[in-house]
XYZ file of C-alpha atoms in Angstrom:
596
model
C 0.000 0.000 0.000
C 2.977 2.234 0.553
C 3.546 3.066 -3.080
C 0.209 4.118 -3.355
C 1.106 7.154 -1.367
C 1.198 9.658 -4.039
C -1.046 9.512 -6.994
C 0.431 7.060 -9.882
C 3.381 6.146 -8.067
C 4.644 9.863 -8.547
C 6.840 11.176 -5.627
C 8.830 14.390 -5.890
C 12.381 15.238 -6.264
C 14.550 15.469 -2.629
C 14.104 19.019 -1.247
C 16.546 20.685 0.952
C 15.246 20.926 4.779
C 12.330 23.257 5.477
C 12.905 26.634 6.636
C 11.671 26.443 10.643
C 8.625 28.899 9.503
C 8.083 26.526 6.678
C 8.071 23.708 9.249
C 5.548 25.073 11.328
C 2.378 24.847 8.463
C 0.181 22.036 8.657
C 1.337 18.750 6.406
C -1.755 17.398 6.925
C -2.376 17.139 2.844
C -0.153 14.069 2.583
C -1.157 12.360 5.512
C -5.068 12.473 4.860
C -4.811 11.779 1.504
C -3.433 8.221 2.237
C -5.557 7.675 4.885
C -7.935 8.068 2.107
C -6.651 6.115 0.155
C -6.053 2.843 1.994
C -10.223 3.335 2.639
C -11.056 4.423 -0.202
C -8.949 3.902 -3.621
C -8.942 0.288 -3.483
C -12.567 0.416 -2.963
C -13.335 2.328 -6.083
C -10.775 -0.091 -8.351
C -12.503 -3.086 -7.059
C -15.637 -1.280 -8.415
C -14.872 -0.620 -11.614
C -14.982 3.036 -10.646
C -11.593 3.840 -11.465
C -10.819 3.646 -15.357
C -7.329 3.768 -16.584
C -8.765 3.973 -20.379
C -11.070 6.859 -20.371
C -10.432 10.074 -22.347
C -9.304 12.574 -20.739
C -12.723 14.929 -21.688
C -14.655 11.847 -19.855
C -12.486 11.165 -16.687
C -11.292 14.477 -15.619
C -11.076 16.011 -12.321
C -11.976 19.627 -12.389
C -10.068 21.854 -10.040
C -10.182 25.819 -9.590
C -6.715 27.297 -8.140
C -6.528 30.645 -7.304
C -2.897 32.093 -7.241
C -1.153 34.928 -6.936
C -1.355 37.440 -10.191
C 2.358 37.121 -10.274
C 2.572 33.558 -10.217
C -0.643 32.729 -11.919
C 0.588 32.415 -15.832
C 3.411 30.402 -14.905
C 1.184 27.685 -13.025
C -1.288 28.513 -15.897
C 1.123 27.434 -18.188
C 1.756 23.673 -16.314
C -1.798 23.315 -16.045
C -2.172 23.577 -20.016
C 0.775 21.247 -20.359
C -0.195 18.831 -18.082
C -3.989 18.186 -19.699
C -2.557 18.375 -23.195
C -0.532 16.006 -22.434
C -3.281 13.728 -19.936
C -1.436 13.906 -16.936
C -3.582 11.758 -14.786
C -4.226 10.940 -11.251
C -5.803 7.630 -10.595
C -6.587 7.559 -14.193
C -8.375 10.733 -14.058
C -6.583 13.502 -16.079
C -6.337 16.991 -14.371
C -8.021 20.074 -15.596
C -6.937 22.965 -13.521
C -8.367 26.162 -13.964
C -5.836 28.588 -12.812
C -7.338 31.834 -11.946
C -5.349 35.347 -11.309
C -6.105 36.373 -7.143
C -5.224 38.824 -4.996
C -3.194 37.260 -1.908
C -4.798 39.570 0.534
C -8.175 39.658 -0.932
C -8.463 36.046 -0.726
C -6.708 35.956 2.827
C -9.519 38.632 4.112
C -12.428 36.894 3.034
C -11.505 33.383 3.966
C -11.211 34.852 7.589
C -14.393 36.661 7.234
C -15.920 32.888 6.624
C -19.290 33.151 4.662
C -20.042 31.250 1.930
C -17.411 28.656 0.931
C -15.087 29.613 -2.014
C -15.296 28.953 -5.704
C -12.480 27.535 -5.947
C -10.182 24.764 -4.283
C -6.570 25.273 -3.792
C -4.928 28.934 -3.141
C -1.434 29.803 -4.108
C -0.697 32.902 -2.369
C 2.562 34.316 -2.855
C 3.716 34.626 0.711
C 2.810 31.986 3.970
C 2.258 35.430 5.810
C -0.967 35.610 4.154
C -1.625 32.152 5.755
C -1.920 33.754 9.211
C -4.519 36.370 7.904
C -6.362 34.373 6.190
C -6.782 31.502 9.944
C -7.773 35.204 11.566
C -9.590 34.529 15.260
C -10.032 30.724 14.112
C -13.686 31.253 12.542
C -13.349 31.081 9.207
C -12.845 28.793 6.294
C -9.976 26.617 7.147
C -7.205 26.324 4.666
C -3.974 23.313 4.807
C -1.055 24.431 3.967
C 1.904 22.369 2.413
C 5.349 23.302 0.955
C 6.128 26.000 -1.237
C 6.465 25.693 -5.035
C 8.910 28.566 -5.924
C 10.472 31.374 -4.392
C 11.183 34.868 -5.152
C 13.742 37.239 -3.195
C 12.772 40.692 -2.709
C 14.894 43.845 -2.723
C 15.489 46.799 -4.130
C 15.269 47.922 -8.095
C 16.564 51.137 -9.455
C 16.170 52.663 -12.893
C 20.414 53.045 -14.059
C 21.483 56.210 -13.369
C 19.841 56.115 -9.861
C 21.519 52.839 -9.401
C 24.620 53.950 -10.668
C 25.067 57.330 -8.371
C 24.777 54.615 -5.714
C 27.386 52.603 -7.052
C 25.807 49.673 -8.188
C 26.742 46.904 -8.560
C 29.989 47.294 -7.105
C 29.036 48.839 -3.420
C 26.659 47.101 -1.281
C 24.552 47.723 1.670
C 22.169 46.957 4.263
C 18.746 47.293 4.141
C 18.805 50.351 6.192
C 21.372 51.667 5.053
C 20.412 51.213 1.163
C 16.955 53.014 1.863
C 18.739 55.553 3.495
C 21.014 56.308 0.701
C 18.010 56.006 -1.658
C 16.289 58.853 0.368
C 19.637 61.284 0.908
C 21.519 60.769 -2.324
C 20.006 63.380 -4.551
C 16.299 63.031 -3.225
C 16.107 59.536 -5.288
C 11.951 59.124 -5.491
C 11.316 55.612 -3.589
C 7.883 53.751 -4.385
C 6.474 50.568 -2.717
C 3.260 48.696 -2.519
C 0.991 49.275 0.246
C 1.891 47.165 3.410
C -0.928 45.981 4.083
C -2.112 44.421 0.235
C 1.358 43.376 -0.639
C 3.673 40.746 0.742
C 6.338 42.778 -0.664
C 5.537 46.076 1.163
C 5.510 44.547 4.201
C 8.394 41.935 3.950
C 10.595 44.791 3.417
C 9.482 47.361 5.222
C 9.924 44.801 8.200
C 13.377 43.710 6.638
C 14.079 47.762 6.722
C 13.157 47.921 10.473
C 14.930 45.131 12.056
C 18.099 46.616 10.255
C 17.507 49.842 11.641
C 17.448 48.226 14.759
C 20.878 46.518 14.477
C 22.374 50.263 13.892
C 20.711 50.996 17.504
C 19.688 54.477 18.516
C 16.110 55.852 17.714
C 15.294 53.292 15.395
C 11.590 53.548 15.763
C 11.394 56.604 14.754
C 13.828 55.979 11.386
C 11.317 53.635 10.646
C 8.336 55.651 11.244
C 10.054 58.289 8.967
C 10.747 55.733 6.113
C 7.055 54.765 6.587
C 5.944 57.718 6.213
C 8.093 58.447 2.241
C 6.953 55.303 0.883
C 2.931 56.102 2.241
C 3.378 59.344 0.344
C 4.471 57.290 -2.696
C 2.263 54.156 -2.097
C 0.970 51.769 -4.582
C -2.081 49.558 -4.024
C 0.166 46.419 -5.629
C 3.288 45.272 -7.180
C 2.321 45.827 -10.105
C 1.083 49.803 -9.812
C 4.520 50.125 -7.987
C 6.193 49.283 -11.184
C 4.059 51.495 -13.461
C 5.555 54.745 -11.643
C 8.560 53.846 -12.961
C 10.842 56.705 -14.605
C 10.397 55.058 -18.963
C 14.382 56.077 -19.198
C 17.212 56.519 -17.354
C 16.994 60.784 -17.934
C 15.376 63.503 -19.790
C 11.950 64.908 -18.729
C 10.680 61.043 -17.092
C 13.160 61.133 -14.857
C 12.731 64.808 -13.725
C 8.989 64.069 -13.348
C 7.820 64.500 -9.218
C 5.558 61.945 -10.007
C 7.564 59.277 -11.382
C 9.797 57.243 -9.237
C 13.575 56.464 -9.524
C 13.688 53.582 -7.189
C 10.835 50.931 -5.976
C 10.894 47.883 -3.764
C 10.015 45.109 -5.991
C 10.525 41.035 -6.065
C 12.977 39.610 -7.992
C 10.818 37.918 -10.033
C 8.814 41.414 -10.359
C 12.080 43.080 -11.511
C 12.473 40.262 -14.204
C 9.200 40.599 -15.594
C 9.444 44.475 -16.108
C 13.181 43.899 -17.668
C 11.371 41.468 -20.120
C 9.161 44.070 -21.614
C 11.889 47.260 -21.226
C 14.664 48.008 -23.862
C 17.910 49.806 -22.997
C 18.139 52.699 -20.096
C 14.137 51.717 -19.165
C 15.708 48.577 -17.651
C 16.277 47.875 -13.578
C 18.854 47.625 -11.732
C 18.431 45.384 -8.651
C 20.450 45.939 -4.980
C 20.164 42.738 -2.857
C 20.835 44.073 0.592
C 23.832 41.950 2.553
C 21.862 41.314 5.889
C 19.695 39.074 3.807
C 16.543 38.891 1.450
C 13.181 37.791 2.548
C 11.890 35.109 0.050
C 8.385 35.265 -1.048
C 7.605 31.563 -0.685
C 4.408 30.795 -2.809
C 2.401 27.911 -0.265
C -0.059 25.436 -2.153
C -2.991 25.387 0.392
C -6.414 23.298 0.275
C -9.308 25.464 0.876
C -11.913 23.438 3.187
C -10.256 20.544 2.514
C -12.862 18.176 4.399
C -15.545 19.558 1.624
C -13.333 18.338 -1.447
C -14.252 14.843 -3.010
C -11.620 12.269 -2.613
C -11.051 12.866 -6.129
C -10.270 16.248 -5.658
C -7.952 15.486 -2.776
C -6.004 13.142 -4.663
C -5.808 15.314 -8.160
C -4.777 18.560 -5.983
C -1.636 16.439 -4.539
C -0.739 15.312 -7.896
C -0.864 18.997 -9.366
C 1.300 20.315 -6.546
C 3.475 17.382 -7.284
C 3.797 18.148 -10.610
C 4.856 22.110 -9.855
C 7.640 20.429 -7.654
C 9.334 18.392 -10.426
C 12.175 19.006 -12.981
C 10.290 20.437 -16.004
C 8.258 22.398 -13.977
C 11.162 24.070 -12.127
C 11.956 24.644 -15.732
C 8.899 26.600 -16.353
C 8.805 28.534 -13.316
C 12.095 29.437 -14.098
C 11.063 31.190 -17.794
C 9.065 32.787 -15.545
C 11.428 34.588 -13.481
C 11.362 32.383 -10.247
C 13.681 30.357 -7.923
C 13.287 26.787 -6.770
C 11.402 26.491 -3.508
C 14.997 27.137 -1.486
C 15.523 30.292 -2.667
C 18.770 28.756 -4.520
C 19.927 31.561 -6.960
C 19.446 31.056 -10.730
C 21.863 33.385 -12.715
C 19.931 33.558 -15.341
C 17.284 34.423 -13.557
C 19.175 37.349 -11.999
C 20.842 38.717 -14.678
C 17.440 39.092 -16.621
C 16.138 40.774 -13.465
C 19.158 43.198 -13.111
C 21.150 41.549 -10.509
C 24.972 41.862 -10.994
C 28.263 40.345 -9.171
C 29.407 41.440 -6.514
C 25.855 42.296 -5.375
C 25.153 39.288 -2.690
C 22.434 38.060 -4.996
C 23.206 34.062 -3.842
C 23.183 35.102 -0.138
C 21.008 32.950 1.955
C 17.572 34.251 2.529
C 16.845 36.186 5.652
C 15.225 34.560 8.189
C 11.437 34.931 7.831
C 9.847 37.458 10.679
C 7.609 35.817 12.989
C 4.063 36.397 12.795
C 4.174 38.798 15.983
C 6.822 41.767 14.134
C 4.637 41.349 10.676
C 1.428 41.951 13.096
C 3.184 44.546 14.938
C 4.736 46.572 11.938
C 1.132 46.599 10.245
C 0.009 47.925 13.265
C 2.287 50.914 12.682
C 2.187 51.314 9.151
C -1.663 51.968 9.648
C -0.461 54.802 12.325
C 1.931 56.153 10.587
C -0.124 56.199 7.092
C -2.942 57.312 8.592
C -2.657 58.577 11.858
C -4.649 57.467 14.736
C -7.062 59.283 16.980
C -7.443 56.996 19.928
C -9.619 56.854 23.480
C -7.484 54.184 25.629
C -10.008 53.124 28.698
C -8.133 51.361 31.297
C -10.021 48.920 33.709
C -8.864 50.154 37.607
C -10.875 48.163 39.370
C -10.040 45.712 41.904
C -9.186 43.011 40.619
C -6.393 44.796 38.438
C -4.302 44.011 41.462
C -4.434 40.541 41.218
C -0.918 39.347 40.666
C 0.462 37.839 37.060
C 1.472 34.307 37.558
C 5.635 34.302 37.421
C 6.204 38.008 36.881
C 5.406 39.407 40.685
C 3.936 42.046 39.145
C 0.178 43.077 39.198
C -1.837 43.009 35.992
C -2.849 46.961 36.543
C 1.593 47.170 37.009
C 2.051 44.787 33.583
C -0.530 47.032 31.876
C 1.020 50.515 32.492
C 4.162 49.447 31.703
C 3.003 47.591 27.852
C 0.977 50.900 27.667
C 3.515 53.343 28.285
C 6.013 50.817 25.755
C 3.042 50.792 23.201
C 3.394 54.550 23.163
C 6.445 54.783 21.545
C 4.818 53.406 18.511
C 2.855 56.465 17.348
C 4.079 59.649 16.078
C 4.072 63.320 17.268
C 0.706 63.374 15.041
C -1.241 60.753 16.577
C -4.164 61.664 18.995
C -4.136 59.515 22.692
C -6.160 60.053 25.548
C -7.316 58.312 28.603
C -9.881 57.421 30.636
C -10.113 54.832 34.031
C -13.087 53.309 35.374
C -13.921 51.497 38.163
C -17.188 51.967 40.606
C -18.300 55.359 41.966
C -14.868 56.953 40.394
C -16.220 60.203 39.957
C -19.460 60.133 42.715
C -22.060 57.895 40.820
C -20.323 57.572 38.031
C -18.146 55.051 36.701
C -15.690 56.295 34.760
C -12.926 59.802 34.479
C -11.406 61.135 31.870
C -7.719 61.954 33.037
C -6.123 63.103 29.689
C -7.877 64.764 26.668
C -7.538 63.060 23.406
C -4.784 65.513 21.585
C -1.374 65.044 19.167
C 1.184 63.670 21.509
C 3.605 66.357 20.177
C 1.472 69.144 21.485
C 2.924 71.261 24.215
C 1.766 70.838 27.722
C 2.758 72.992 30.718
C 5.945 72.540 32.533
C 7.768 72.501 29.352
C 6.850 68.882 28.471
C 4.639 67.029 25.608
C 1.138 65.822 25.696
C 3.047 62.205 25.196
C 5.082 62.885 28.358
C 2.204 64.026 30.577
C 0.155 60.711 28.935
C 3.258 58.533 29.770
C 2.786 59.982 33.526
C -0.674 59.297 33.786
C -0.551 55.509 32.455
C 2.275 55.245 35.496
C -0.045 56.864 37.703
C -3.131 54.377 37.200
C -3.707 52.066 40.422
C -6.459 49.751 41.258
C -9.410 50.942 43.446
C -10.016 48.869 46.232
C -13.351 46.802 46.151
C -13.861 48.604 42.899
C -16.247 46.802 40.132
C -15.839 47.083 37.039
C -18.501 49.331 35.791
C -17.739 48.098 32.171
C -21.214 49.169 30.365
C -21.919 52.106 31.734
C -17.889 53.327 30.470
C -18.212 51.638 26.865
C -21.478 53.558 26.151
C -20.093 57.100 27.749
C -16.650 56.667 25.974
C -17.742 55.958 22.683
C -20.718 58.760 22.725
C -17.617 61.059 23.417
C -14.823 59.546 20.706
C -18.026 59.767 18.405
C -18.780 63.415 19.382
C -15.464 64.366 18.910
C -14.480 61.966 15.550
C -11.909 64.158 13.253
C -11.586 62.813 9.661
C -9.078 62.012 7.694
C -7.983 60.012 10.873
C -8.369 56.340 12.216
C -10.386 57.110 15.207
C -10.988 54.040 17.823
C -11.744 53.442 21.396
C -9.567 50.957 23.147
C -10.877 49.495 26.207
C -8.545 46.906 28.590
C -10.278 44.924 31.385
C -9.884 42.048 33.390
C -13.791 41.496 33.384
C -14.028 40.682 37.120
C -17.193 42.205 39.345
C -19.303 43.384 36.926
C -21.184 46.091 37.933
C -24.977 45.467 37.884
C -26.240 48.813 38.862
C -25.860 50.483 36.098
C -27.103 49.957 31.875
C -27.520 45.618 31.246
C -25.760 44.238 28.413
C -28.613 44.399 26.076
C -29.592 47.867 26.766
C -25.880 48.637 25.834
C -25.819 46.883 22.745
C -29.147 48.551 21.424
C -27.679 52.048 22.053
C -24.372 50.739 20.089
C -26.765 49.795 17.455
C -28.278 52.981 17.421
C -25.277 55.199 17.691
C -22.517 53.273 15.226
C -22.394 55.493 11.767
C -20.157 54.340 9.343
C -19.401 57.465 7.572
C -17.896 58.303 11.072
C -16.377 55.032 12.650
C -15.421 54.677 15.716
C -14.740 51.018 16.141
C -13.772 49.378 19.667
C -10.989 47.271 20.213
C -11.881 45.618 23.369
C -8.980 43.638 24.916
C -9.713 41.207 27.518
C -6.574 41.037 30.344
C -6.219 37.600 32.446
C -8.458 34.470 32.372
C -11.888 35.886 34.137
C -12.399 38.690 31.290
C -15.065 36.927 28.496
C -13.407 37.851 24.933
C -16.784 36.447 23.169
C -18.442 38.950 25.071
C -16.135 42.378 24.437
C -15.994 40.798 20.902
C -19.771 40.928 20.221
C -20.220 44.353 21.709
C -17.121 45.649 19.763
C -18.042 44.316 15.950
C -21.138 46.113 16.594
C -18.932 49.671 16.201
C -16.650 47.498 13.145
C -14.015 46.729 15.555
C -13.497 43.008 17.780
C -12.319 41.653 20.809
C -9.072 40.581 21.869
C -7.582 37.645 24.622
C -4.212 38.668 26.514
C -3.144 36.092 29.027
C -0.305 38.240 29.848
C -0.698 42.222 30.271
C 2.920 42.307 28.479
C 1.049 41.862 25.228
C -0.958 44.468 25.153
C 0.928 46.670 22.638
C 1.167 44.032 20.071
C -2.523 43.211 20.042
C -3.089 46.864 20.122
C -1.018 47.414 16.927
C -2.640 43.836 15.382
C -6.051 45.322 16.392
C -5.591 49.099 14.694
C -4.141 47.076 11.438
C -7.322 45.097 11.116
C -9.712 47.415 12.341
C -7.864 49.900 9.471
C -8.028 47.358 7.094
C -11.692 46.575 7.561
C -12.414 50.171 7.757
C -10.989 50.750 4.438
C -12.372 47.645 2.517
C -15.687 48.615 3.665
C -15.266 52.431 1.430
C -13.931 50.559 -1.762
């Protein structure tokens, strides 16, 4: 029964070992599908349901991939091969309709759930997508497997930009070849947007952790790169490429509007050289701290709805895009193997040149937590946030974190007054603490005004200063409940009240959930004034972030989507400023898919 583990006997080359991201997706595909088979194959043969003789218009298994625009006419292009020549799996050829898909539109609405997709396997051109697309856990469920091809991402130039850099013979760091970009002669830098493109955000994260190996005020280097590339942002790869200078001088190049310099793929960069001619060619700068790979994962897409059939003829196709004349293909294309092992035919077509560190081993892929956390301040920084932060004070806030010795009120002030240094002199904070009877029968007090946290404040200090002061000054009230409706409804009428457009304006209420206060509005009551209040051309949505094990996310989560925001779980206060970062990316994101 063994050989029987692929379809037809067909097993793929040796592949190098897995990159430790790489070896964290699911490998379930395999596995199931000979499970399946042992119960189920031999079944069907003994049935005469299996026919090794059929045509191929009679016997074939129909299968709808959806794949990155990039990679799309390349896997196009083996699916066409494969039923012209009746590539078969169990004796059923493969028709594979390959259709062209945006990565983060597909990502967003299988986490939205809904109705099932039309279509079966997803090739998205980066695994980060993979963690967008599994969201809170309640959408469609997707099974990753290995990657088919690879594409390093960097930076192309048009030649005389390149060349007043030195190229190829002088090379640089990420942060120091987007800071050269930026000084040497004003050089015009375009990218895609962050949040839509696995390139954007790969290397604007590559471009931060750089900045961070040079030390001093990284953070805000970052934030002011950010901030350049949102005022020359693309919505994808390919817009980013179509701002290209058309030659190397004359009026294109002196055009404001056209850029000199744009981070792009490899493969990207190799496309655009195909269809260029002399001085409208790129030059490509592979930074020496390393290139992150875009790593093209062949998911199933509700794999537990797909026919055994299916299962078995999506395993063969990926398979197929694994072996020799495929590589081949993919190749034409403009790609790398699955390892990221340089082709240098590849790279010269794309504009990569020796000594550039073009066959440099691909940087280490950033963990799910930075790419959450650097979306988080891309939407700041693009943007610029207007936010009510309503801390939970009561009681229970002094209960102490397990292994830290630390309260959760101490953990909170101190990810609070760290989550801070995320936002720009722009950016709009206040604050607010409630607990019982804080301010005679009410529940709540406002101890800082929402303003910019560059704006002066007496004493000689900044708004962010005083703001940093008053997160340290925040202590629990003793035999304080939490009061929790009575705040949400009073909070958001004022961030509503007080909305400024133009901005991303949110409320952002912690609490432990302990001692609710039952004195005050019910649940219900609350969520029909929510209902009543939320406006959505001004939204205000809540990020409600539930601290320690009593607080009830399902419940701050359905009050909170009500406004177009959600709920959040910390187990430790200490991540509080990444989930506030995650929750301000999606809560942006939303916010702006819901205009287009």
């Amino acid at each position: 029964m063994g050989r029987h583990s692929l379809p037809d006997a067909y097993a793929p080359e040796e592949r190098g070992d897995a990159s430790p991201r790489r070896r964290r997706r699911t490998i379930a595909i395999a596995t199931l599908l000979v499970l399946a088979v042992a119960t189920g194959t031999g079944v069907a043969v003994k049935g005469g349901l299996l026919s090794f003789s059929e045509s191929c218009e009679d016997s074939a298994v129909h299968l709808s991939l959806a794949a990155s625009p990039d990679i799309a006419p390349a896997v196009r292009a083996i699916a066409e091969e494969a039923l012209a020549n009746e590539v078969r799996s169990d004796g059923h050829c493969l028709d594979v309709d390959v259709v062209a898909r945006d990565s983060y539109k597909v990502a967003d609405a299988l986490a939205g759930g809904g109705d099932g997709p039309d279509f079966q396997v997803w090739l998205p051109d980066s695994d980060l997508w993979l963690d967008r697309a599994e969201g809170l856990g309640t959408g469609i469920p997707i099974s990753p497997s290995d990657s088919v091809a690879s594409s390093p991402v960097g930076l192309a130039m048009v030649p005389s930009a390149s060349q007043r850099l030195g190229w190829p013979k002088k090379t640089y760091s990420w942060a120091e070849v987007v800071t050269a970009a930026l000084t040497s002669d004003k050089v015009r830098l375009g990218a895609a947007d962050p949040a839509r493109s696995a390139t954007g955000l790969l290397a604007l994260t590559s471009i931060a952790a750089s900045s961070g190996q040079q030390g001093g005020e990284s953070d805000t280097r970052v934030a002011a790169t950010a901030k350049v590339l949102a005022e020359r942002m693309s919505d994808s790869d390919a817009q980013v490429l179509e701002t290209l200078a058309r030659s190397g001088s004359g009026a294109e190049e002196g055009n404001p509007k056209r850029n000199q310099a744009v981070l792009v793929s490899e493969q990207a960069a190799f496309t655009h050289n195909a269809e260029a001619a002399g001085s409208g060619r790129l030059n490509l700068f592979y930074p020496k701290d390393g290139t992150p790979l875009l790593d093209y994962p062949y998911t199933l897409v509700d794999e537990e709805k797909l026919t055994l059939a299916q299962s078995r003829a999506a395993l063969r196709f990926m398979t197929l895009l694994n072996d020799t004349g495929s590589r081949a293909v993919f190749a034409r294309y403009g790609f790398r193997p699955a390892g990221g092992e340089a082709e240098n035919a590849v790279v010269t077509a794309a504009g990569g040149k020796s000594p550039q560190p073009y066959a440099t081993s691909a940087a280490e892929a950033p963990s799910a937590k930075d790419l959450q956390e650097m979306l988080g301040m891309w939407t700041i920084t693009v943007q610029s946030a207007r936010l009510t932060t309503v801390v939970d004070a009561s009681g229970s806030m002094s209960t102490p974190v397990p292994g830290r010795g630390q309260s959760r009120m101490d953990v909170t002030k101190e990810s609070l007054i760290q989550a801070l240094t995320q936002f720009t002199a722009d950016d709009e904070i206040g604050l607010w603490e409630f607990a019982t009877t804080l301010d005679g029968k009410k529940d709540y007090r406002k101890l800082m005004p929402t303003r910019p946290l560059g704006d002066p404040a007496q004493g000689g200090s900044t708004h962010r200063e005083k703001l940093a002061a008053a997160f340290a000054g925040l202590q629990p009230v003793p035999g304080g409940a939490t009061g929790l409706y009575d705040t949400t409804l009073a909070s958001y009428k004022e961030a509503q009240s007080s909305y400024l457009q133009g901005k991303f304006n949110a409320l952002v209420i912690l609490t432990d959930g302990s001692d609710q206060d039952e004195d005050g509005i019910s649940r219900s009551a609350l969520i029909g004034e929510l209902k009543e209040l939320a406006d959505p051309e001004r939204p205000v949505p809540i990020i409600a972030i539930a601290v320690g094990p009593d607080a009830d996310r399902e419940e701050m989560a359905e009050i909170a989507r009500i406004t177009g925001g959600d709920g959040y779980e910390v187990s430790d206060p200490v991540e509080i400023q990444a989930v506030i970062l995650q929750a301000i990316m999606t809560a942006g994101q939303n916010g702006r898919a819901a205009q287009e």
